[in-house]
Short mmCIF file of C-alpha atoms in Angstrom, two decimals:
data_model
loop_
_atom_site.label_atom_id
_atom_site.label_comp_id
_atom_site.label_asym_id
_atom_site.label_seq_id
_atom_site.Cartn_x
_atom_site.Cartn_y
_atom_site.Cartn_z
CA UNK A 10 5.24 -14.34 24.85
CA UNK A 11 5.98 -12.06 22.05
CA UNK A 12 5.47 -8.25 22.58
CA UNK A 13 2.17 -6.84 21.91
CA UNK A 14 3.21 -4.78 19.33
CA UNK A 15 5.50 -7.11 17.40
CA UNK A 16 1.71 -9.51 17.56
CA UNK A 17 0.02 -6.64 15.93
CA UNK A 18 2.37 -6.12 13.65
CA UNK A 19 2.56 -9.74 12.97
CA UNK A 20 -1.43 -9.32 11.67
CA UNK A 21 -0.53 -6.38 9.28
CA UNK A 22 1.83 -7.92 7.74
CA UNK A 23 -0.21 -11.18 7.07
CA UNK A 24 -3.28 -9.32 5.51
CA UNK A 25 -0.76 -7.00 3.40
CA UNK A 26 0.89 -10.30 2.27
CA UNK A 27 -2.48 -11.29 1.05
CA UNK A 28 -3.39 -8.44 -0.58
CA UNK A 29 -0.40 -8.24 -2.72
CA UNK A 30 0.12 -11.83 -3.94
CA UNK A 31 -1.99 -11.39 -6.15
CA UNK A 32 0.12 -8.59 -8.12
CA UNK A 33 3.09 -10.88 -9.91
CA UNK A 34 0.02 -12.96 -11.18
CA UNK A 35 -1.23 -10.63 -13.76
CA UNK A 36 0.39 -12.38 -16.68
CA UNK A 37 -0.94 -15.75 -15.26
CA UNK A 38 -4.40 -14.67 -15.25
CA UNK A 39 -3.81 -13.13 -19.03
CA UNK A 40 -2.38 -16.47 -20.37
CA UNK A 41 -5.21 -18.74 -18.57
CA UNK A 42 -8.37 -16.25 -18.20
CA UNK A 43 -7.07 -14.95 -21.69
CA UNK A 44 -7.55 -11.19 -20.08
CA UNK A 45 -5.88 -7.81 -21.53
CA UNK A 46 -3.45 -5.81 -19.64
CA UNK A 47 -6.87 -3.33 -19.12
CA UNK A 48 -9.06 -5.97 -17.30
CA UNK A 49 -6.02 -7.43 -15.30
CA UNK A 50 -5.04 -3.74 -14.19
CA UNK A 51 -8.70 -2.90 -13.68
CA UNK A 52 -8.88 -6.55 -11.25
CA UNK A 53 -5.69 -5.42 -9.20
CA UNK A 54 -7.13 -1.82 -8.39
CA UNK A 55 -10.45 -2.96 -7.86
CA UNK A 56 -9.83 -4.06 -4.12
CA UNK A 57 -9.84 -0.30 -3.19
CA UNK A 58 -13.70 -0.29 -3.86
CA UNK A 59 -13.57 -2.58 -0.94
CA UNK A 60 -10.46 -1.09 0.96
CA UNK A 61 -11.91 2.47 0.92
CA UNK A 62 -15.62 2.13 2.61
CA UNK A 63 -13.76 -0.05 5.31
CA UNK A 64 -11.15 2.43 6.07
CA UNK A 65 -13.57 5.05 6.05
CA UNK A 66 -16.02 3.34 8.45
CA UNK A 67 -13.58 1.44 10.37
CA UNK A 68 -11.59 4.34 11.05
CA UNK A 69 -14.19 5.65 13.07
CA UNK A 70 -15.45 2.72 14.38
CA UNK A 71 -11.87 1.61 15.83
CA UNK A 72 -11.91 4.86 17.85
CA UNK A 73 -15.62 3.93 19.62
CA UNK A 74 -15.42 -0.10 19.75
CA UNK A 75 -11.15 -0.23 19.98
CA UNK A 76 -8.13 -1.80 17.98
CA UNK A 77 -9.07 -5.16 18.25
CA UNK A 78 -12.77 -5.09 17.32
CA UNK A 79 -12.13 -4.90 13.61
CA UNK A 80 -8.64 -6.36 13.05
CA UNK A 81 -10.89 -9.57 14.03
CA UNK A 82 -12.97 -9.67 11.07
CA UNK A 83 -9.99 -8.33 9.24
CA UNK A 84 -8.08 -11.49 9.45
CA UNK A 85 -11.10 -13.44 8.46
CA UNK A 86 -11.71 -10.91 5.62
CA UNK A 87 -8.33 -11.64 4.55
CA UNK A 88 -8.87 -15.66 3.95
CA UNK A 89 -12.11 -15.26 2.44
CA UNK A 90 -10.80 -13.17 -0.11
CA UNK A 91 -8.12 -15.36 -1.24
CA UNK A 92 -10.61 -18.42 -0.92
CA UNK A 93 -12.68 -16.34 -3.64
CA UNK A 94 -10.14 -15.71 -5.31
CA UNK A 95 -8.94 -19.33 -5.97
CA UNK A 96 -12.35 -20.09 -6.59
CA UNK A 97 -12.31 -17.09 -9.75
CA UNK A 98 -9.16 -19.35 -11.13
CA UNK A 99 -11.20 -22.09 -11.31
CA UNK A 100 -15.36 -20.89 -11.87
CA UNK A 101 -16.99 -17.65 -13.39
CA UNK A 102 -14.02 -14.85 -13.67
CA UNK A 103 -16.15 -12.26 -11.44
CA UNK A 104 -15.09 -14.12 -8.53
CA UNK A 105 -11.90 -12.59 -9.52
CA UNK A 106 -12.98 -8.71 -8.53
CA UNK A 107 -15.44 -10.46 -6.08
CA UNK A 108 -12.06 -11.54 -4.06
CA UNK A 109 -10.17 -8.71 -4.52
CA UNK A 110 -13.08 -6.49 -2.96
CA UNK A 111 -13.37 -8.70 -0.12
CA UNK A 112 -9.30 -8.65 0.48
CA UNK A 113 -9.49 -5.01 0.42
CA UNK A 114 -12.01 -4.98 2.60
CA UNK A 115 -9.34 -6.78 5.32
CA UNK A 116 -6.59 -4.35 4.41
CA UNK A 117 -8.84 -1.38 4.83
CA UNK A 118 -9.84 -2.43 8.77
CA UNK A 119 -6.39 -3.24 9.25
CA UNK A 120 -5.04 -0.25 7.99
CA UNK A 121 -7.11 1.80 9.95
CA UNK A 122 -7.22 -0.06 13.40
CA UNK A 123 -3.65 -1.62 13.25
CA UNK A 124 -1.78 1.75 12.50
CA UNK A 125 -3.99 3.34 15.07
CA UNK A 126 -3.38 0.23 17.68
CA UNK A 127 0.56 -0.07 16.98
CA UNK A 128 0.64 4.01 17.60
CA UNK A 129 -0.98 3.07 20.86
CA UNK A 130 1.00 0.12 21.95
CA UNK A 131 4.18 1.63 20.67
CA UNK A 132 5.74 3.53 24.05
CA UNK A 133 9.01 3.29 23.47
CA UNK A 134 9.71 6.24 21.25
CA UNK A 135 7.23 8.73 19.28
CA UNK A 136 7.85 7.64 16.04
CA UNK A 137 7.79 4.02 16.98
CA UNK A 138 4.17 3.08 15.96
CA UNK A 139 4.30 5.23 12.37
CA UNK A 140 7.62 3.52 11.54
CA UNK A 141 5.90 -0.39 12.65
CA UNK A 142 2.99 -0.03 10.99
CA UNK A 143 4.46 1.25 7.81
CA UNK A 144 7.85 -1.61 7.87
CA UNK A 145 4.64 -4.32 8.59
CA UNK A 146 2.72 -3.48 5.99
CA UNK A 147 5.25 -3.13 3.42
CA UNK A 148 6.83 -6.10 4.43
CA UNK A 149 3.71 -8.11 3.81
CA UNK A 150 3.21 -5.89 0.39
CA UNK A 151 6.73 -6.94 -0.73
CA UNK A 152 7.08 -10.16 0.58
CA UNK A 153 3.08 -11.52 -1.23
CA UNK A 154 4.19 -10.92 -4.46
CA UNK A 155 7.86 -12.59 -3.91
CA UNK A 156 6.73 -15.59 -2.51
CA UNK A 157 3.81 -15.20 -4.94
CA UNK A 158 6.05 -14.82 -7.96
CA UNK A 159 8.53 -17.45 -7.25
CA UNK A 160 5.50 -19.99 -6.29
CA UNK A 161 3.73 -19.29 -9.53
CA UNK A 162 6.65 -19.09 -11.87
CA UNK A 163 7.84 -23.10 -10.89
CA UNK A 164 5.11 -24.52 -9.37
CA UNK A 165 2.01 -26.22 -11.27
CA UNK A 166 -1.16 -24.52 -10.59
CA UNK A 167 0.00 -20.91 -10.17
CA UNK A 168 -3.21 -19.21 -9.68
CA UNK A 169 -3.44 -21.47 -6.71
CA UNK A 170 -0.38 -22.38 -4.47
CA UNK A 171 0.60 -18.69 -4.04
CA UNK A 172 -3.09 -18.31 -2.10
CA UNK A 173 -2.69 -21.42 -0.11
CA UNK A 174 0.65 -20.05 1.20
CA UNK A 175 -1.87 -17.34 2.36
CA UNK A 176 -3.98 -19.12 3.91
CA UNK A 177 -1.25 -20.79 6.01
CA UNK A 178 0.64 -17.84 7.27
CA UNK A 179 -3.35 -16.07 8.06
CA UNK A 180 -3.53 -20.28 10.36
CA UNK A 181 0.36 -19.47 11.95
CA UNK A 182 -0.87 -15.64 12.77
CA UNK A 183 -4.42 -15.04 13.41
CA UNK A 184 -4.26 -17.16 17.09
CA UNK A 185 -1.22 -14.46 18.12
CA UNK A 186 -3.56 -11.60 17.14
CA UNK A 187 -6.47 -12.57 18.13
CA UNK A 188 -6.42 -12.32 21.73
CA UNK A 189 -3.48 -9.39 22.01
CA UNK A 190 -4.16 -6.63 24.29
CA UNK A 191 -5.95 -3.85 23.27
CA UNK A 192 -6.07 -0.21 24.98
CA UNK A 193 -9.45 0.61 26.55
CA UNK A 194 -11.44 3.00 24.54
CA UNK A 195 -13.22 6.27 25.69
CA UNK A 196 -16.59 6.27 24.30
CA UNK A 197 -17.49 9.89 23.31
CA UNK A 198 -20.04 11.54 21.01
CA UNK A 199 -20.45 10.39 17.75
CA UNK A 200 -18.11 11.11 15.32
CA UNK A 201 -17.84 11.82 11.51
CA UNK A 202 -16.41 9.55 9.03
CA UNK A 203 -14.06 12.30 7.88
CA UNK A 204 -12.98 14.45 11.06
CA UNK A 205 -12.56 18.27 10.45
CA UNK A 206 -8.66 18.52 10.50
CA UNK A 207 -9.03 16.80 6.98
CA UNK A 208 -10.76 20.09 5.93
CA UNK A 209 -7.41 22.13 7.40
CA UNK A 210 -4.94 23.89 4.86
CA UNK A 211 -2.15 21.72 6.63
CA UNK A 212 -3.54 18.65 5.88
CA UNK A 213 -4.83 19.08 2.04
CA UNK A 214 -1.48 20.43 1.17
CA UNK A 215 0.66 19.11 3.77
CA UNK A 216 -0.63 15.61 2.73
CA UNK A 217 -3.64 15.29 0.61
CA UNK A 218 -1.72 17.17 -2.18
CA UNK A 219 0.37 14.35 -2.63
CA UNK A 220 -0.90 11.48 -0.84
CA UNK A 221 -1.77 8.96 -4.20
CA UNK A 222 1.62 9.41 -5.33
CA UNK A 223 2.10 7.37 -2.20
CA UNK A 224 0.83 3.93 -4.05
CA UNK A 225 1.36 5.45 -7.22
CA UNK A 226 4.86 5.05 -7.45
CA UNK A 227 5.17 2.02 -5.80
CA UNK A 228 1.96 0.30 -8.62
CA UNK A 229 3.72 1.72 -11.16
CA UNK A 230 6.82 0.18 -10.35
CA UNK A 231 5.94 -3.33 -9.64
CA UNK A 232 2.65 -3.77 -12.01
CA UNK A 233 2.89 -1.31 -14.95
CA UNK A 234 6.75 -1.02 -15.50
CA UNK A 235 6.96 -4.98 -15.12
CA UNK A 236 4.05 -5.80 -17.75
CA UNK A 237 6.23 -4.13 -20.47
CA UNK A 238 10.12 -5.32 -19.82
CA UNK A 239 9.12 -8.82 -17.74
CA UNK A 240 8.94 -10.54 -21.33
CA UNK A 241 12.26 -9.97 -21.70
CA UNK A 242 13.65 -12.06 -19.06
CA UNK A 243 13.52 -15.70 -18.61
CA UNK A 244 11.22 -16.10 -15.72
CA UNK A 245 8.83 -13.02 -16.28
CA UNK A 246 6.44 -13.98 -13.39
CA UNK A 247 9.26 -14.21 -10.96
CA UNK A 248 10.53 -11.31 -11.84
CA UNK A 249 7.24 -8.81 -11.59
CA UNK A 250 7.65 -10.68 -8.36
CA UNK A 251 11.08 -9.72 -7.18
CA UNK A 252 10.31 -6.19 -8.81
CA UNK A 253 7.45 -5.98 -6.65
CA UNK A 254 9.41 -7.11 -3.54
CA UNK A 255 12.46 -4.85 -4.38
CA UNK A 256 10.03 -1.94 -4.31
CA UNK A 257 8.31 -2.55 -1.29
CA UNK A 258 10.72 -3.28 0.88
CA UNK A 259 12.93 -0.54 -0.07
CA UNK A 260 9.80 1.53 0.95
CA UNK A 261 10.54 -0.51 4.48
CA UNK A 262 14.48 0.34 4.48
CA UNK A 263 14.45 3.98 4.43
CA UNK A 264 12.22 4.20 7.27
CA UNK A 265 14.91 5.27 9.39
CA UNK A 266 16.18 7.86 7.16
CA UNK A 267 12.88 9.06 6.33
CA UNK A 268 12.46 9.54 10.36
CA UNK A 269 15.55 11.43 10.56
CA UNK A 270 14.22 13.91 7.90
CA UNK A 271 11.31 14.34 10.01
CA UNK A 272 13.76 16.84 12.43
CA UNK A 273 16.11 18.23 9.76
CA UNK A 274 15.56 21.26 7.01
CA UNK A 275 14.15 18.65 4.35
CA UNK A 276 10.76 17.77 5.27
CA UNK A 277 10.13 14.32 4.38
CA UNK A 278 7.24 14.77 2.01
CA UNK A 279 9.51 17.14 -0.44
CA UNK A 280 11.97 14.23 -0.04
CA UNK A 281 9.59 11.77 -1.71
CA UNK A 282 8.25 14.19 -4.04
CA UNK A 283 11.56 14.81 -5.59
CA UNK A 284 12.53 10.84 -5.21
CA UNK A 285 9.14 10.51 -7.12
CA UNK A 286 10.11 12.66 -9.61
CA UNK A 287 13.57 11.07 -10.36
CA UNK A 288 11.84 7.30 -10.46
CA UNK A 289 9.01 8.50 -12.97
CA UNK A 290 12.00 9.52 -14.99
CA UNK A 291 13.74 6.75 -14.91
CA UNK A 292 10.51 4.79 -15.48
CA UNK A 293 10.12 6.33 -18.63
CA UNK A 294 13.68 5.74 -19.94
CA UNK A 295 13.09 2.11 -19.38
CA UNK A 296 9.45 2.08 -21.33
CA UNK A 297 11.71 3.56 -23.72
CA UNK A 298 14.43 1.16 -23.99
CA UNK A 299 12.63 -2.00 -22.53
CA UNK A 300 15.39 -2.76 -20.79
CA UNK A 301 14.37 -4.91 -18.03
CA UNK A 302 17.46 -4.62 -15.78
CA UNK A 303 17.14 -0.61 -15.62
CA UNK A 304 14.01 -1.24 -13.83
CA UNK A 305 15.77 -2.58 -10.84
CA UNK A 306 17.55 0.85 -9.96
CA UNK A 307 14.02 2.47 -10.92
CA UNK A 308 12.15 -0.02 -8.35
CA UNK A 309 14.80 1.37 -5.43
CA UNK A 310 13.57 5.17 -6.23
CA UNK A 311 9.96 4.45 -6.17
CA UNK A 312 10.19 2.53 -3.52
CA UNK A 313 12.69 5.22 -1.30
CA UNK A 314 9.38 7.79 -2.58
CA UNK A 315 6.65 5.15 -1.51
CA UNK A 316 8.11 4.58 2.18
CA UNK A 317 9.06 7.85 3.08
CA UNK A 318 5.32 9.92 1.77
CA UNK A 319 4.05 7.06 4.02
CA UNK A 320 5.87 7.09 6.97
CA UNK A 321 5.73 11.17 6.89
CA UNK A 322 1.78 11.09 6.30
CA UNK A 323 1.41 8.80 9.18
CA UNK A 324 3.61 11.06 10.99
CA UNK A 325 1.69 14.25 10.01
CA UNK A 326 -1.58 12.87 10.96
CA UNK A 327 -0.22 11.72 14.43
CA UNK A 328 0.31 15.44 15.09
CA UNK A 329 -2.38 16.74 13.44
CA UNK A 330 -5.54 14.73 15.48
CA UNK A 331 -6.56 14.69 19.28
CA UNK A 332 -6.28 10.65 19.92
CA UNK A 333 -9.96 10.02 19.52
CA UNK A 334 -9.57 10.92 15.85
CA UNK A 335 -6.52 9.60 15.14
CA UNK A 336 -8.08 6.25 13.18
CA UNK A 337 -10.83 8.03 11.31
CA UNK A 338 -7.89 10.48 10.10
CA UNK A 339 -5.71 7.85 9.49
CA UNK A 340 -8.40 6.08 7.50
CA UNK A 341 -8.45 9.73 5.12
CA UNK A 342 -4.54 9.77 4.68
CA UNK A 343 -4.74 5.73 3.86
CA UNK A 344 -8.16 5.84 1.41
CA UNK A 345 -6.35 9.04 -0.72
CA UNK A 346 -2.95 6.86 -0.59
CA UNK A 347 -4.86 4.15 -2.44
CA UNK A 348 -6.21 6.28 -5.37
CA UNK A 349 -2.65 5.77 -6.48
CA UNK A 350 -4.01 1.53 -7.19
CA UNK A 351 -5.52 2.89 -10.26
CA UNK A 352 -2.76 4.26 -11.49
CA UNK A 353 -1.78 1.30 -13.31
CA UNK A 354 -5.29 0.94 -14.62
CA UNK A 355 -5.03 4.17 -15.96
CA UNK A 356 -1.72 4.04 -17.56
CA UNK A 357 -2.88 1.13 -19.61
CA UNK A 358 -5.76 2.89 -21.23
CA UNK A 359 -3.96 6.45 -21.80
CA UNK A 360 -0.22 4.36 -22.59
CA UNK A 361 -1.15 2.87 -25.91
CA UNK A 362 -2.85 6.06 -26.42
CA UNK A 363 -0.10 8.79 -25.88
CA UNK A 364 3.11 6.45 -25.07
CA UNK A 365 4.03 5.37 -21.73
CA UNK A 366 7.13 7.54 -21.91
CA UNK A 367 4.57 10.61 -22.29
CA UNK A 368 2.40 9.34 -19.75
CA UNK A 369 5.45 8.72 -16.79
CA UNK A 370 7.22 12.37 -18.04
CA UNK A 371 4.05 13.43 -17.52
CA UNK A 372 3.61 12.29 -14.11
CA UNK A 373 7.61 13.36 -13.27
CA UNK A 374 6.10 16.76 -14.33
CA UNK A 375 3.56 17.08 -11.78
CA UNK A 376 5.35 15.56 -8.98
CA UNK A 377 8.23 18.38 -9.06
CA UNK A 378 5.45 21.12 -9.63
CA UNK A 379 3.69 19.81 -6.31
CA UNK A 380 7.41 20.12 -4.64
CA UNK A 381 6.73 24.06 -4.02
CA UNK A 382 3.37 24.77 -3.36
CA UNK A 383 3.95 21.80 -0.28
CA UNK A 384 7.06 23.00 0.70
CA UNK A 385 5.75 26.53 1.52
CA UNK A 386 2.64 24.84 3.35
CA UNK A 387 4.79 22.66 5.50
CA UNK A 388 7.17 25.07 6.57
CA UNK A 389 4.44 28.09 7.54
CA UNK A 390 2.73 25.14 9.53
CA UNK A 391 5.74 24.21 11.21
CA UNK A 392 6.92 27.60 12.25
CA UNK A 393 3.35 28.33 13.12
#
């Protein structure tokens, strides 16, 4: 029998895939739904209008009822949604946002009960459940829009097969999960959505300050970047694919690093911030040159500053909250990490406006401004 955590982690990883097949398949819904870069981007963010109001009440709600309680109707959550969505490829296009609300409905339980049930599972070391849940989930986030990308670049029917994959893997996983042992829970008073330490100085500057640049990067990377150099290769949807892969599970590859930053004079927050700021840089030489292949080295540095603002924010929040907390807090750190989905959204509305190399100087600008103002609060928490 596998190990309880590795089962968990299993069911993170299968609603992340889910979620983030659908992002290499924004050019195949423009060429057959005959939608703009602005409704496609607007589509792909929309989940966190589901993904948001679940964290925030399953946060919460995992602490009172347990782990396992809502990564159950996650996993359902998680087909439906890409049921939905095949049905939006085929009927009425507002079946479309209909599915991507519903899948980010099943990434916000899971995000809120899985972190907070790998944590618990996860004896072995301290930083054991932070570092699982954030490799699982961006495994699943890099590996949907590979296999998603590949699938719908050579196969027929590309708004279709990639979900059915989906659909499979949720068949292979959900039995594993289902059952899994879960920690008893301690019933207390009741509790608010948003628990007081999200009020603290530590955590609005310590995190919150910086927390959608978490997603933003990584977005940025793998569905604005892409729509403007992917034309320029031979197999454009495989490559927003791979791009979207390459960023993700870089985000998963410095997790060890990012860990070891945790005890050293760096925190790991400044570490992404300035890794941020380098990427945004970089993505705005290649809006400049539409070079396709300098995107690759720009998907490693946004995906280095995606994993390691993660991994620290889950880290942060595991010392910040007493363990009764600890999921509605984590549910906070996760809903402002997805503001950072709209990013693309936004960048294609102010882009053709102001120039995307404006807009991602722009954003390189505020990241290295936030780099002081967070290192100071970080360090006088620490020491305190």
């Amino acid at each position: 029998m596998l190990p309880t955590w590795l089962r968990v982690a299993l069911g993170l990883f299968a609603i992340a895939f889910g979620a983030n097949v659908f992002a290499p398949l924004l050019p195949v819904y423009q060429r057959l739904e005959g939608l703009n870069a602005t409704q496609v981007t607007w589509i792909f963010a929309i989940y966190v209008g589901g993904l948001v109001p679940a964290l925030l009440i399953g946060g919460p709600l995992s602490d009172r009822l347990g782990r396992r309680a809502l990564i159950r109707p996650a996993l359902i959550s998680s087909a439906l949604g890409s049921i939905v969505i095949i049905g939006g490829g085929v009927g009425p296009q507002w079946l479309l946002t209909v599915g991507r609300c519903i899948a980010g409905i099943a990434v916000g339980l899971v995000m809120a009960a899985g972190a907070a049930w790998l944590k618990q599972v996860s004896t072995d070391s301290p930083q054991a459940g932070a570092r699982r849940a954030t490799i699982a989930l961006s495994a699943g986030f890099g590996g949907g829009p590979l296999v998603g990308g590949v699938v719908a670049e050579w196969l027929p029917q590309p708004d279709l097969w990639p979900f059915l994959i989906h659909l499979a893997l949720l068949a292979l996983i959900t039995p594993l999960v289902w059952n899994a042992p879960a920690p008893e829970v301690v019933v207390t008073q009741k509790r608010k959505l948003v628990p007081r330490t999200a009020f603290t100085a530590r955590f609005i500057w310590a995190i919150a300050a910086w927390a959608p640049w978490v997603f933003g990067t990584a977005t940025i990377s793998f569905a604005t970047l892409t729509s403007l150099v992917a034309m320029h290769t031979p197999a454009p949807i495989a490559f927003t694919g791979m791009i979207g892969a390459l960023t993700m599970l870089t985000g998963v590859a410095v997790q060890p690093l990012a860990g070891r930053l945790g005890n050293s004079y760096v925190p790991p927050a400044i570490a992404g911030l300035s890794t941020a700021t380098i990427g945004l840089i970089c993505g705005a030489i290649v809006a400049w040159t539409l070079n396709p292949w300098l995107l690759l080295p720009t998907a490693v540095l946004l995906g280095a500053s995606y994993g390691t603002m993660m991994v620290s924010g889950l880290r942060e929040v595991e010392q910040l909250t007493p363990p009764d907390e600890l999921g509605a807090l984590i549910a906070a750190f996760y809903s402002l990490t997805y503001v950072g989905f709209f990013a693309p959204f936004a960048l294609s509305i102010l882009g053709p406006q102001f120039g995307y190399v404006t807009c991602l100087l722009i954003g390189a600008a505020v990241t290295f401004a936030s780099i002081v103002p967070v290192t100071r609060v970080v360090r006088r928490t620490s020491e305190g």
